Coordinates of C-alpha atoms in Angstrom, one line a residue:
X916 CA 206.2 100.5 -75.6
X917 CA 207.9 102.7 -73.0
X918 CA 207.3 106.4 -72.5
X919 CA 209.2 109.3 -74.1
X920 CA 212.9 109.6 -73.2
X921 CA 214.1 112.6 -71.1
X922 CA 216.7 113.5 -73.8
X923 CA 216.2 116.5 -76.1
X924 CA 214.5 115.8 -79.5
X925 CA 216.1 117.1 -82.5
X926 CA 214.8 120.4 -83.8
X927 CA 214.0 119.2 -87.2
X928 CA 211.9 116.3 -85.9
X929 CA 210.1 118.6 -83.7
X930 CA 209.3 121.1 -86.4
X931 CA 208.1 118.3 -88.6
X932 CA 205.7 117.0 -85.8
X933 CA 204.5 120.5 -84.9
X934 CA 203.5 121.2 -88.5
X935 CA 202.0 117.7 -89.5
X936 CA 198.5 118.6 -90.6
X937 CA 197.6 114.8 -90.6
X938 CA 198.7 114.6 -86.9
X939 CA 196.9 117.8 -85.8
X940 CA 193.6 116.4 -87.4
X941 CA 194.2 113.0 -85.6
X942 CA 194.7 114.9 -82.2
X943 CA 191.7 116.9 -82.5
X944 CA 189.7 113.8 -82.7
X945 CA 191.6 112.3 -79.7
X946 CA 191.1 115.4 -77.7
X947 CA 187.4 115.4 -78.4
X948 CA 187.2 111.9 -77.1
X949 CA 189.5 112.3 -74.1
X950 CA 188.8 115.5 -72.3
X951 CA 191.6 117.8 -71.1
X952 CA 194.5 115.6 -72.6
X953 CA 197.6 117.2 -73.9
X954 CA 198.4 117.7 -77.6
X955 CA 201.4 116.0 -79.4
X956 CA 203.4 119.2 -79.0
X957 CA 203.5 118.8 -75.3
X958 CA 205.1 115.5 -75.6
X959 CA 207.8 116.9 -77.9
X960 CA 209.0 119.2 -75.1
X961 CA 212.0 118.3 -72.7
X962 CA 210.6 116.0 -70.0
X963 CA 212.2 115.3 -66.6
X964 CA 209.6 112.3 -65.9
X965 CA 208.2 109.7 -68.1
X966 CA 204.9 109.8 -69.7
X967 CA 201.9 108.6 -67.8
X968 CA 200.1 105.5 -69.3
X969 CA 197.2 107.9 -70.4
X970 CA 199.7 110.2 -72.1
X971 CA 201.2 107.2 -73.7
X972 CA 198.2 106.0 -75.1
X973 CA 197.4 109.4 -76.8
X974 CA 200.8 109.4 -78.3
X975 CA 200.3 105.8 -79.6
X976 CA 197.0 106.5 -81.0
X977 CA 198.2 109.5 -83.0
X978 CA 201.3 108.0 -84.4
X979 CA 199.7 104.6 -85.2
X980 CA 196.7 106.3 -86.8
X981 CA 199.2 108.3 -89.1
X982 CA 201.0 105.0 -90.1
X983 CA 198.1 102.8 -90.6
X984 CA 195.6 105.2 -92.4
X985 CA 198.3 106.7 -94.6
X986 CA 200.0 103.3 -95.1
X987 CA 203.3 104.9 -94.3
X988 CA 206.5 102.5 -94.0
X989 CA 207.5 101.6 -90.5
X990 CA 210.7 103.3 -91.1
X991 CA 209.1 106.7 -90.5
X992 CA 209.7 106.1 -86.7
X993 CA 213.4 105.4 -87.4
X994 CA 214.4 108.9 -87.9
X995 CA 216.7 110.8 -85.6
X996 CA 213.7 112.6 -83.8
X997 CA 211.7 109.5 -83.3
X998 CA 214.7 107.6 -82.0
X999 CA 214.7 109.7 -78.9
X1000 CA 211.2 108.4 -78.3
X1001 CA 209.6 104.9 -77.8
X1002 CA 206.1 104.6 -78.8
X1003 CA 203.7 102.1 -76.9
X1004 CA 202.0 99.7 -78.9
X1005 CA 198.7 98.1 -77.7
X1006 CA 197.0 95.5 -79.7
X1007 CA 194.2 94.1 -77.6
X1008 CA 192.7 90.6 -78.3
X1009 CA 190.5 90.7 -75.5
X1010 CA 187.3 89.9 -77.6
X1011 CA 189.1 86.8 -79.0
X1012 CA 190.3 85.7 -75.6
X1013 CA 186.7 86.1 -74.1
X1014 CA 185.1 84.0 -76.9
X1015 CA 182.7 81.4 -75.6
X1016 CA 182.3 79.4 -78.8
X1017 CA 184.4 78.1 -81.3
X1018 CA 185.8 80.3 -84.1
X1019 CA 186.7 79.9 -87.7
X1020 CA 189.7 80.9 -89.8
X1021 CA 190.1 81.5 -93.7
X1022 CA 193.4 81.1 -95.3
X1023 CA 194.9 81.8 -98.9
X1024 CA 198.3 82.2 -100.4
X1025 CA 199.6 85.3 -102.4
X1026 CA 202.7 86.1 -104.5
X1027 CA 203.8 89.9 -104.5
X1028 CA 205.2 91.8 -107.5
X1029 CA 208.5 90.8 -106.3
X1030 CA 207.7 87.1 -106.2
X1031 CA 207.6 86.9 -102.5
X1032 CA 205.0 84.4 -101.1
X1033 CA 202.7 85.1 -98.3
X1034 CA 200.0 83.0 -96.4
X1035 CA 197.0 85.0 -95.2
X1036 CA 195.0 83.9 -92.3
X1037 CA 191.9 85.7 -90.7
X1038 CA 189.8 84.5 -87.8
X1039 CA 186.1 84.9 -87.2
X1040 CA 183.8 84.5 -84.3
X1041 CA 180.6 85.9 -82.6
X1042 CA 181.0 87.8 -79.3
X1043 CA 178.9 87.9 -76.3
X1044 CA 176.9 90.9 -77.6
X1045 CA 176.4 88.9 -81.0
X1046 CA 178.5 91.0 -83.1
X1047 CA 180.2 89.1 -85.9
X1048 CA 184.0 90.0 -85.6
X1049 CA 186.8 89.5 -88.1
X1050 CA 190.5 89.9 -87.4
X1051 CA 193.6 89.6 -89.6
X1052 CA 196.0 87.1 -87.9
X1053 CA 198.7 87.0 -90.3
X1054 CA 200.2 87.8 -93.7
X1055 CA 203.0 85.3 -93.2
X1056 CA 206.0 85.3 -95.4
X1057 CA 206.8 81.9 -96.7
X1058 CA 209.8 80.7 -98.5
X1059 CA 209.5 77.0 -98.8
X1060 CA 207.4 75.1 -101.2
X1061 CA 203.7 75.2 -100.7
X1062 CA 203.4 71.6 -99.8
X1063 CA 200.4 70.3 -97.8
X1064 CA 202.7 69.5 -94.8
X1065 CA 204.3 73.0 -95.0
X1066 CA 200.8 74.7 -95.3
X1067 CA 199.6 72.7 -92.4
X1068 CA 202.6 73.7 -90.3
X1069 CA 202.2 77.3 -91.2
X1070 CA 198.6 77.5 -90.2
X1071 CA 199.6 75.9 -86.7
X1072 CA 202.3 78.4 -86.4
X1073 CA 199.9 81.2 -86.9
X1074 CA 197.4 79.8 -84.4
X1075 CA 200.3 79.3 -81.7
X1076 CA 201.3 82.9 -82.1
X1077 CA 198.0 84.0 -81.1
X1078 CA 197.4 81.4 -78.5
X1079 CA 194.7 79.9 -80.4
X1080 CA 194.0 76.0 -79.9
X1081 CA 193.0 74.4 -83.1
X1082 CA 190.8 72.1 -81.1
X1083 CA 188.7 75.3 -80.6
X1084 CA 188.4 76.0 -84.3
X1085 CA 185.3 74.9 -85.9
X1086 CA 186.4 75.3 -89.5
X1087 CA 189.0 76.8 -91.8
X1088 CA 187.5 78.1 -95.0
X1089 CA 190.0 77.7 -98.1
X1090 CA 189.9 77.4 -101.9
X1091 CA 189.9 74.1 -104.0
X1092 CA 193.7 74.0 -104.6
X1093 CA 194.9 70.5 -104.0
X1094 CA 197.7 71.4 -101.6
X1095 CA 195.5 73.4 -99.3
X1096 CA 192.9 70.6 -99.4
X1097 CA 195.6 68.1 -98.5
X1098 CA 196.9 70.4 -95.7
X1099 CA 193.4 70.7 -94.2
X1100 CA 193.1 67.0 -94.3
X1101 CA 196.2 66.9 -92.1
X1102 CA 194.7 69.5 -89.6
X1103 CA 191.4 67.5 -89.5
X1104 CA 193.1 64.4 -88.5
X1105 CA 195.2 66.1 -85.9
X1106 CA 192.7 68.6 -84.4
X1107 CA 189.3 67.6 -85.8
X1108 CA 189.0 71.1 -87.6
X1109 CA 186.5 71.2 -90.5
X1110 CA 187.7 71.6 -94.0
X1111 CA 185.2 74.0 -95.6
X1112 CA 185.8 74.8 -99.3
X1113 CA 185.1 78.5 -100.4
X1114 CA 181.7 78.8 -101.9
X1115 CA 182.9 81.7 -104.1
X1116 CA 185.7 79.5 -105.6
X1117 CA 183.2 76.8 -106.3
X1118 CA 181.0 79.2 -108.0
X1119 CA 183.9 80.4 -110.1
X1120 CA 184.3 76.7 -111.1
X1121 CA 180.6 76.4 -112.1
X1122 CA 180.5 79.4 -114.2
X1123 CA 183.9 79.0 -115.8
X1124 CA 182.8 75.4 -116.9
X1125 CA 179.6 76.8 -118.3
X1126 CA 181.2 79.5 -120.3
X1127 CA 183.3 76.8 -122.3
X1128 CA 181.1 77.2 -125.3
X1129 CA 182.8 78.1 -128.7
X1130 CA 180.3 80.9 -129.6
X1131 CA 180.3 82.4 -126.0
X1132 CA 184.2 82.2 -126.1
X1133 CA 184.3 84.0 -129.6
X1134 CA 181.8 86.6 -128.4
X1135 CA 183.8 87.5 -125.3
X1136 CA 187.1 87.5 -127.3
X1137 CA 185.4 90.0 -129.7
X1138 CA 184.2 92.0 -126.6
X1139 CA 187.7 92.1 -125.2
X1140 CA 188.9 93.4 -128.6
X1141 CA 186.5 96.3 -128.5
X1142 CA 187.5 97.1 -125.0
X1143 CA 191.4 96.8 -125.0
X1144 CA 192.5 96.1 -128.6
X1145 CA 191.1 99.4 -130.0
X1146 CA 192.1 103.0 -129.4
X1147 CA 189.4 103.6 -126.9
X1148 CA 191.8 102.5 -124.0
X1149 CA 195.0 103.5 -125.8
X1150 CA 194.3 106.8 -127.6
X1151 CA 193.5 110.0 -125.9
X1152 CA 191.6 111.4 -129.1
X1153 CA 189.3 108.3 -128.7
X1154 CA 188.6 108.5 -125.1
X1155 CA 187.9 112.3 -125.6
X1156 CA 185.6 111.5 -128.5
X1157 CA 183.9 108.6 -126.5
X1158 CA 183.1 111.2 -123.7
X1159 CA 181.6 113.5 -126.4
X1160 CA 179.4 110.7 -127.8
X1161 CA 178.2 109.8 -124.2
X1162 CA 177.1 113.5 -123.6
X1163 CA 175.5 113.6 -127.0
X1164 CA 173.5 110.4 -126.5
X1165 CA 172.7 111.1 -122.8
X1166 CA 174.6 108.0 -121.8
X1167 CA 176.4 107.5 -118.4
X1168 CA 179.9 108.6 -118.5
X1169 CA 181.3 105.1 -117.5
X1170 CA 184.5 103.7 -118.5
X1171 CA 184.8 100.3 -120.1
X1172 CA 186.2 97.4 -118.0
X1173 CA 188.6 94.9 -119.0
X1174 CA 188.1 91.5 -117.6
X1175 CA 190.7 89.0 -116.2
X1176 CA 190.8 85.3 -116.4
X1177 CA 190.8 84.4 -112.9
X1178 CA 187.5 86.2 -112.1
X1179 CA 184.5 85.3 -114.2
X1180 CA 182.5 88.2 -112.6
X1181 CA 185.0 90.7 -114.2
X1182 CA 183.7 89.4 -117.6
X1183 CA 180.2 90.0 -116.3
X1184 CA 181.1 93.7 -115.5
X1185 CA 182.9 94.0 -119.0
X1186 CA 179.7 92.9 -120.7
X1187 CA 177.4 95.1 -118.6
X1188 CA 179.5 98.3 -119.4
X1189 CA 179.9 97.4 -123.0
X1190 CA 176.3 96.8 -123.5
X1191 CA 175.5 100.1 -121.7
X1192 CA 178.1 102.0 -123.9
X1193 CA 177.3 100.1 -127.1
X1194 CA 176.2 103.1 -129.2
X1195 CA 178.8 105.7 -128.0
X1196 CA 181.5 103.0 -128.6
X1197 CA 180.2 102.2 -132.1
X1198 CA 180.0 105.8 -132.9
X1199 CA 183.4 106.6 -131.5
X1200 CA 185.0 103.8 -133.6
X1201 CA 183.3 104.8 -136.8
X1202 CA 184.4 108.5 -136.4
X1203 CA 187.0 109.3 -139.0
X1204 CA 188.8 111.2 -136.4
X1205 CA 189.5 107.9 -134.6
X1206 CA 189.5 105.3 -137.4
X1207 CA 190.8 106.5 -140.7
X1208 CA 188.5 106.2 -143.8
X1209 CA 188.9 103.0 -145.7
X1210 CA 189.9 101.0 -142.6
X1211 CA 187.4 98.7 -141.0
X1212 CA 186.8 99.4 -137.4
X1213 CA 186.4 96.6 -135.0
X1214 CA 182.9 95.8 -133.8
X1215 CA 180.9 92.9 -132.8
X1216 CA 178.4 91.1 -135.1
X1217 CA 174.8 91.6 -134.6
X1218 CA 174.3 88.1 -133.2
X1219 CA 177.3 88.4 -130.8
X1220 CA 175.5 91.6 -129.3
X1221 CA 172.3 89.6 -128.8
X1222 CA 174.4 86.7 -127.3
X1223 CA 176.2 89.1 -124.8
X1224 CA 172.9 90.8 -123.9
X1225 CA 171.4 87.4 -123.1
X1226 CA 174.5 86.3 -121.3
X1227 CA 174.4 89.1 -119.1
X1228 CA 170.9 88.0 -118.1
X1229 CA 171.9 84.6 -117.1
X1230 CA 175.1 85.7 -115.3
X1231 CA 173.3 88.2 -113.2
X1232 CA 172.1 85.6 -110.3
X1233 CA 175.8 84.5 -110.1
X1234 CA 177.1 88.0 -109.7
X1235 CA 174.4 88.7 -106.9
X1236 CA 175.3 85.3 -105.3
X1237 CA 179.1 86.1 -105.3
X1238 CA 178.4 89.5 -103.7
X1239 CA 176.2 88.0 -101.0
X1240 CA 178.6 85.2 -100.2
X1241 CA 181.6 87.6 -99.9
X1242 CA 180.0 89.6 -97.2
X1243 CA 182.2 89.8 -94.0
X1244 CA 180.0 91.8 -91.5
X1245 CA 176.9 89.4 -91.6
X1246 CA 176.1 85.8 -91.5
X1247 CA 176.7 84.1 -95.0
X1248 CA 177.1 80.2 -94.4
X1249 CA 173.6 79.7 -93.7
X1250 CA 172.2 81.2 -96.8
X1251 CA 173.8 78.8 -99.2
X1252 CA 171.6 75.8 -98.7
X1253 CA 168.1 77.2 -98.7
X1254 CA 167.7 80.3 -100.8
X1255 CA 171.0 80.8 -102.8
X1256 CA 171.2 77.2 -104.2
X1257 CA 167.6 76.9 -104.8
X1258 CA 167.7 80.5 -106.5
X1259 CA 170.5 79.6 -108.9
X1260 CA 169.0 76.3 -109.9
X1261 CA 165.6 78.1 -110.5
X1262 CA 167.6 80.6 -112.7
X1263 CA 168.8 77.8 -114.9
X1264 CA 165.3 76.7 -115.9
X1265 CA 164.9 79.8 -118.2
X1266 CA 166.0 78.3 -121.5
X1267 CA 163.9 80.4 -124.0
X1268 CA 166.9 82.3 -125.3
X1269 CA 167.6 83.0 -129.1
X1270 CA 171.3 82.0 -128.6
X1271 CA 171.7 78.4 -128.4
X1272 CA 175.0 79.0 -126.7
X1273 CA 173.3 80.7 -123.8
X1274 CA 170.8 77.8 -123.6
X1275 CA 173.7 75.5 -123.5
X1276 CA 175.2 77.7 -120.7
X1277 CA 172.1 77.2 -118.6
X1278 CA 172.2 73.2 -119.1
X1279 CA 176.0 73.2 -118.2
X1280 CA 175.5 75.5 -115.2
X1281 CA 172.7 73.4 -113.7
X1282 CA 174.7 70.1 -114.0
X1283 CA 177.8 71.7 -112.4
X1284 CA 175.7 73.1 -109.5
X1285 CA 174.2 69.6 -108.8
X1286 CA 177.5 68.0 -109.1
X1287 CA 179.6 70.3 -107.0
X1288 CA 177.0 71.4 -104.4
X1289 CA 174.1 68.9 -104.3
X1290 CA 175.7 66.3 -101.9
X1291 CA 177.1 68.7 -99.5
X1292 CA 174.2 71.4 -99.0
X1293 CA 170.9 69.7 -100.3
X1294 CA 171.0 66.4 -98.3
X1295 CA 172.2 65.3 -94.9
X1296 CA 175.6 63.5 -94.8
X1297 CA 175.6 61.0 -91.9
X1298 CA 179.3 60.7 -92.0
X1299 CA 179.9 64.5 -92.8
X1300 CA 180.3 67.7 -91.0
X1301 CA 177.2 69.3 -92.4
X1302 CA 178.3 72.7 -91.6
X1303 CA 176.1 74.6 -94.0
X1304 CA 173.2 72.4 -93.1
X1305 CA 173.7 72.9 -89.3
X1306 CA 174.2 76.6 -89.8
X1307 CA 170.9 76.9 -91.8
X1308 CA 169.1 75.0 -89.0
X1309 CA 170.6 77.3 -86.5
X1310 CA 169.5 80.4 -88.5
X1311 CA 165.9 81.3 -87.3
X1312 CA 165.2 82.4 -90.9
X1313 CA 165.6 78.8 -92.3
X1314 CA 165.3 76.6 -89.3
X1315 CA 162.2 74.8 -90.6
X1316 CA 164.5 73.0 -93.0
X1317 CA 161.7 73.2 -95.9
X1318 CA 164.7 72.6 -98.4
X1319 CA 165.2 69.1 -96.9
X1320 CA 163.2 66.0 -97.2
X1321 CA 161.4 65.1 -94.1
X1322 CA 163.8 62.3 -93.2
X1323 CA 166.9 64.4 -93.7
X1324 CA 165.4 67.3 -91.6
X1325 CA 164.7 64.8 -88.8
X1326 CA 168.3 63.5 -88.9
X1327 CA 169.7 67.0 -88.9
X1328 CA 167.5 67.9 -85.8
X1329 CA 168.8 64.9 -84.1
X1330 CA 172.5 65.6 -85.1
X1331 CA 172.0 69.2 -83.6
X1332 CA 170.5 67.7 -80.4
X1333 CA 173.6 65.3 -80.0
X1334 CA 175.9 68.1 -80.4
X1335 CA 173.9 70.1 -77.8
X1336 CA 174.1 67.4 -75.2
X1337 CA 177.9 67.0 -76.0
X1338 CA 178.4 70.7 -75.5
X1339 CA 176.3 70.6 -72.2
X1340 CA 178.4 67.7 -70.9
X1341 CA 181.6 69.6 -71.8
X1342 CA 180.4 72.7 -69.9
X1343 CA 179.5 70.7 -67.0
X1344 CA 183.0 69.1 -66.8
X1345 CA 184.6 72.4 -67.0
X1346 CA 182.5 73.8 -64.4
X1347 CA 183.2 70.8 -62.2
X1348 CA 187.0 71.1 -62.7
X1349 CA 186.7 74.9 -61.8
X1350 CA 184.8 74.1 -58.6
X1351 CA 187.2 71.3 -57.6
X1352 CA 190.1 73.9 -58.1
X1353 CA 188.4 76.6 -56.2
X1354 CA 187.3 74.2 -53.2
X1355 CA 190.8 72.8 -53.0
X1356 CA 192.4 76.3 -52.7
X1357 CA 189.6 77.6 -50.2
X1358 CA 188.7 74.7 -48.0
X1359 CA 190.5 74.0 -44.8
X1360 CA 192.3 70.6 -44.3
X1361 CA 189.8 67.8 -43.8
X1362 CA 190.0 65.8 -40.6
X1363 CA 191.8 62.5 -41.1
X1364 CA 189.5 59.5 -41.2
X1365 CA 190.2 56.2 -39.6
X1366 CA 190.5 53.0 -41.5
X1367 CA 187.2 51.7 -40.4
X1368 CA 185.3 55.0 -41.2
X1369 CA 186.8 54.9 -44.6
X1370 CA 185.9 51.2 -45.3
X1371 CA 182.3 51.6 -43.7
X1372 CA 181.6 54.8 -45.7
X1373 CA 182.9 53.9 -49.1
X1374 CA 180.0 52.2 -50.8
X1375 CA 177.3 54.4 -49.5
X1376 CA 179.2 57.7 -50.4
X1377 CA 180.1 56.4 -53.9
X1378 CA 176.5 55.4 -54.5
X1379 CA 175.3 58.9 -53.4
X1380 CA 177.8 60.6 -55.7
X1381 CA 176.9 58.5 -58.8
X1382 CA 173.1 58.8 -58.1
X1383 CA 173.6 62.8 -57.9
X1384 CA 175.6 62.7 -61.0
X1385 CA 173.2 60.6 -62.9
X1386 CA 170.2 62.6 -61.9
X1387 CA 172.1 65.7 -62.9
X1388 CA 172.8 64.4 -66.4
X1389 CA 169.1 63.1 -66.8
X1390 CA 167.9 66.6 -65.9
X1391 CA 170.2 68.2 -68.1
X1392 CA 169.6 65.9 -71.0
X1393 CA 165.9 66.5 -70.7
X1394 CA 166.3 70.2 -70.6
X1395 CA 168.2 70.0 -73.9
X1396 CA 165.9 68.0 -75.5
X1397 CA 163.0 70.5 -74.6
X1398 CA 165.2 73.2 -75.8
X1399 CA 165.8 71.6 -79.1
X1400 CA 162.0 70.9 -79.5
X1401 CA 160.9 74.4 -78.5
X1402 CA 163.5 76.0 -80.9
X1403 CA 162.5 74.2 -83.9
X1404 CA 158.7 74.8 -83.0
X1405 CA 159.3 78.5 -83.3
X1406 CA 158.0 80.6 -86.2
X1407 CA 160.7 81.7 -88.8
X1408 CA 161.7 85.3 -89.0
X1409 CA 161.7 87.2 -92.1
X1410 CA 164.7 86.8 -94.4
X1411 CA 165.7 90.6 -94.3
X1412 CA 165.9 90.2 -90.5
X1413 CA 169.3 89.7 -88.8
X1414 CA 169.5 86.3 -87.3
X1415 CA 172.1 87.5 -84.8
X1416 CA 169.7 90.2 -83.5
X1417 CA 167.2 87.3 -83.0
X1418 CA 169.5 85.2 -81.1
X1419 CA 170.8 88.0 -79.0
X1420 CA 167.1 88.4 -77.9
X1421 CA 166.4 84.7 -77.4
X1422 CA 169.7 83.5 -76.1
X1423 CA 168.5 83.2 -72.6
X1424 CA 165.6 80.8 -73.7
X1425 CA 167.9 78.5 -75.7
X1426 CA 171.2 78.8 -73.9
X1427 CA 172.9 75.7 -75.2
X1428 CA 171.6 76.1 -78.8
X1429 CA 172.9 79.8 -78.7
X1430 CA 176.4 78.7 -78.1
X1431 CA 176.3 76.3 -80.9
X1432 CA 174.8 79.0 -83.1
X1433 CA 177.7 81.3 -82.2
X1434 CA 180.0 78.7 -83.6
X1435 CA 178.4 77.7 -86.7
X1436 CA 176.9 81.0 -87.9
X1437 CA 180.4 82.8 -87.7
X1438 CA 181.9 80.5 -90.4
X1439 CA 182.5 82.7 -93.5
X1440 CA 180.9 81.1 -96.7
X1441 CA 184.1 82.2 -98.8
X1442 CA 187.8 82.8 -98.1
X1443 CA 187.3 86.3 -99.4
X1444 CA 188.5 87.9 -96.1
X1445 CA 191.9 86.4 -96.8
X1446 CA 191.8 87.5 -100.3
X1447 CA 191.3 91.0 -99.3
X1448 CA 194.4 91.0 -97.1
X1449 CA 196.3 90.8 -100.5
X1450 CA 194.5 93.7 -101.8
X1451 CA 195.8 95.8 -98.9
X1452 CA 199.4 94.1 -99.2
X1453 CA 199.2 95.0 -103.1
X1454 CA 198.7 98.6 -102.1
X1455 CA 201.7 98.3 -99.8
X1456 CA 204.1 96.5 -102.1
X1457 CA 204.1 98.9 -105.0
X1458 CA 206.7 99.5 -107.6
X1459 CA 208.0 102.5 -105.6
X1460 CA 208.2 100.4 -102.4
X1461 CA 209.2 97.1 -103.6
X1462 CA 212.3 97.0 -101.4
X1463 CA 210.1 96.7 -98.3
X1464 CA 211.2 93.5 -96.4
X1465 CA 208.7 90.6 -96.3
X1466 CA 208.6 91.2 -92.4
X1467 CA 207.6 94.8 -92.8
X1468 CA 204.9 93.9 -95.3
X1469 CA 203.4 91.4 -92.8
X1470 CA 203.5 94.0 -89.9
X1471 CA 202.0 96.8 -92.1
X1472 CA 199.2 94.5 -93.4
X1473 CA 198.5 93.3 -89.9
X1474 CA 198.3 96.9 -88.5
X1475 CA 196.3 98.4 -91.3
X1476 CA 193.8 95.4 -91.6
X1477 CA 193.1 95.6 -87.7
X1478 CA 193.2 99.4 -87.3

């Protein structure tokens, strides 16, 4: 944006700016970072010359920080005082432009409380410093039907807007909805991008299916009744009485949690809190000040309390797995095949529970895990993309591939070597093109050759050129093979160590594999980053701000998420 205009600012706007506590705090931080720079008041005075770029940068940071951190409407800059100023916006995507490896995207759809639909898209990649970075690309307002063709077109539109070639996108992570699966099939055929289904959504399907036991369903319904069909959540006396009982019994003063149908882990948290607060809750409900004498208070049967206690135990590993897979600042895709899937299957082996329904849950969960995950992450697929397996192989924690059969481990190593060779050829081709362009622009005109010289020199020159090319390729191929063998011969690192730190320290030893590792280890295991966008958007599109246009919602979400 341009600098401040030379016109006078309205007195009211100047007073508001001068007395903005938030702005003053932001300016102090800015001045601490940038020595001897002027305060915002200096910009509110009459100026005969435009702001310098440095001054404009300070002004931009102050105003943008206020809008983004406080989630203020963009119309705040449309007041009379702000109209006389034009604030510069600098959204730098240098890191994304400098990415030397492929990137990955996540996408998901959402509908606001005013029934406006949005498509969220985030991007993820590893930079040269081996930092895993995430950016929000769009919360795109969409008005047409969510057909596969439209979804594919919208993703292309977002990529084009940010100058991202989908040929340079390794994978797009999404949920299991049929329309988005079909959309990714279109993008796969067109650009070769990998369709990677959200591991969190798959885990949701596993648990939901295993919970479909009549006794479990009845116990959960009874628990919901205690939580939100009683006075505890609706009556102030009951809430006060519960707090008194919690203090008397020395129980943590936690509130009860209501579960939601679309998230199984909310049922886990409901059970966890209800079990923790069992006796204060029972004491509260049986208190005559809460439930009148002669009326039966709502409570669970003894066997239901036992069932919920055992259900909490078997759900705990899935809750932990969900939390691990939903991380955004560390590598997640490589942990799915070796430890996580193995750990979940191991947890299903415990079937010594008193409740037959919980034992049934264990059997059903095991079957679902094997059905939904076994083909993808436990065995090499010759005709598949094998994203999780390749990521695990490129993670120095799991690169020994002990979770695979010896035959599949060898196939996977061969696959990685082939991808490394393809990458090396691609790098050499790009380098040759750059060199040709530089030589063409820098070299003086060559002396014109005679027809005889051209004819006599043709065979020998072409042979020399081809021989050099063949020798170069053979040497590079041998170097890549040695690199792969050396890497898989390395000792594994401890699981609590960061694989990106290891690669940062060893990238010069394994340069080709390091580039592959950047591409594969950046793939998120879930589409949670896109879902988090809608949490931000939900805080923006509230009942008091439901009149915000879809475009403003997109802009505010974009700015806040990337602040």
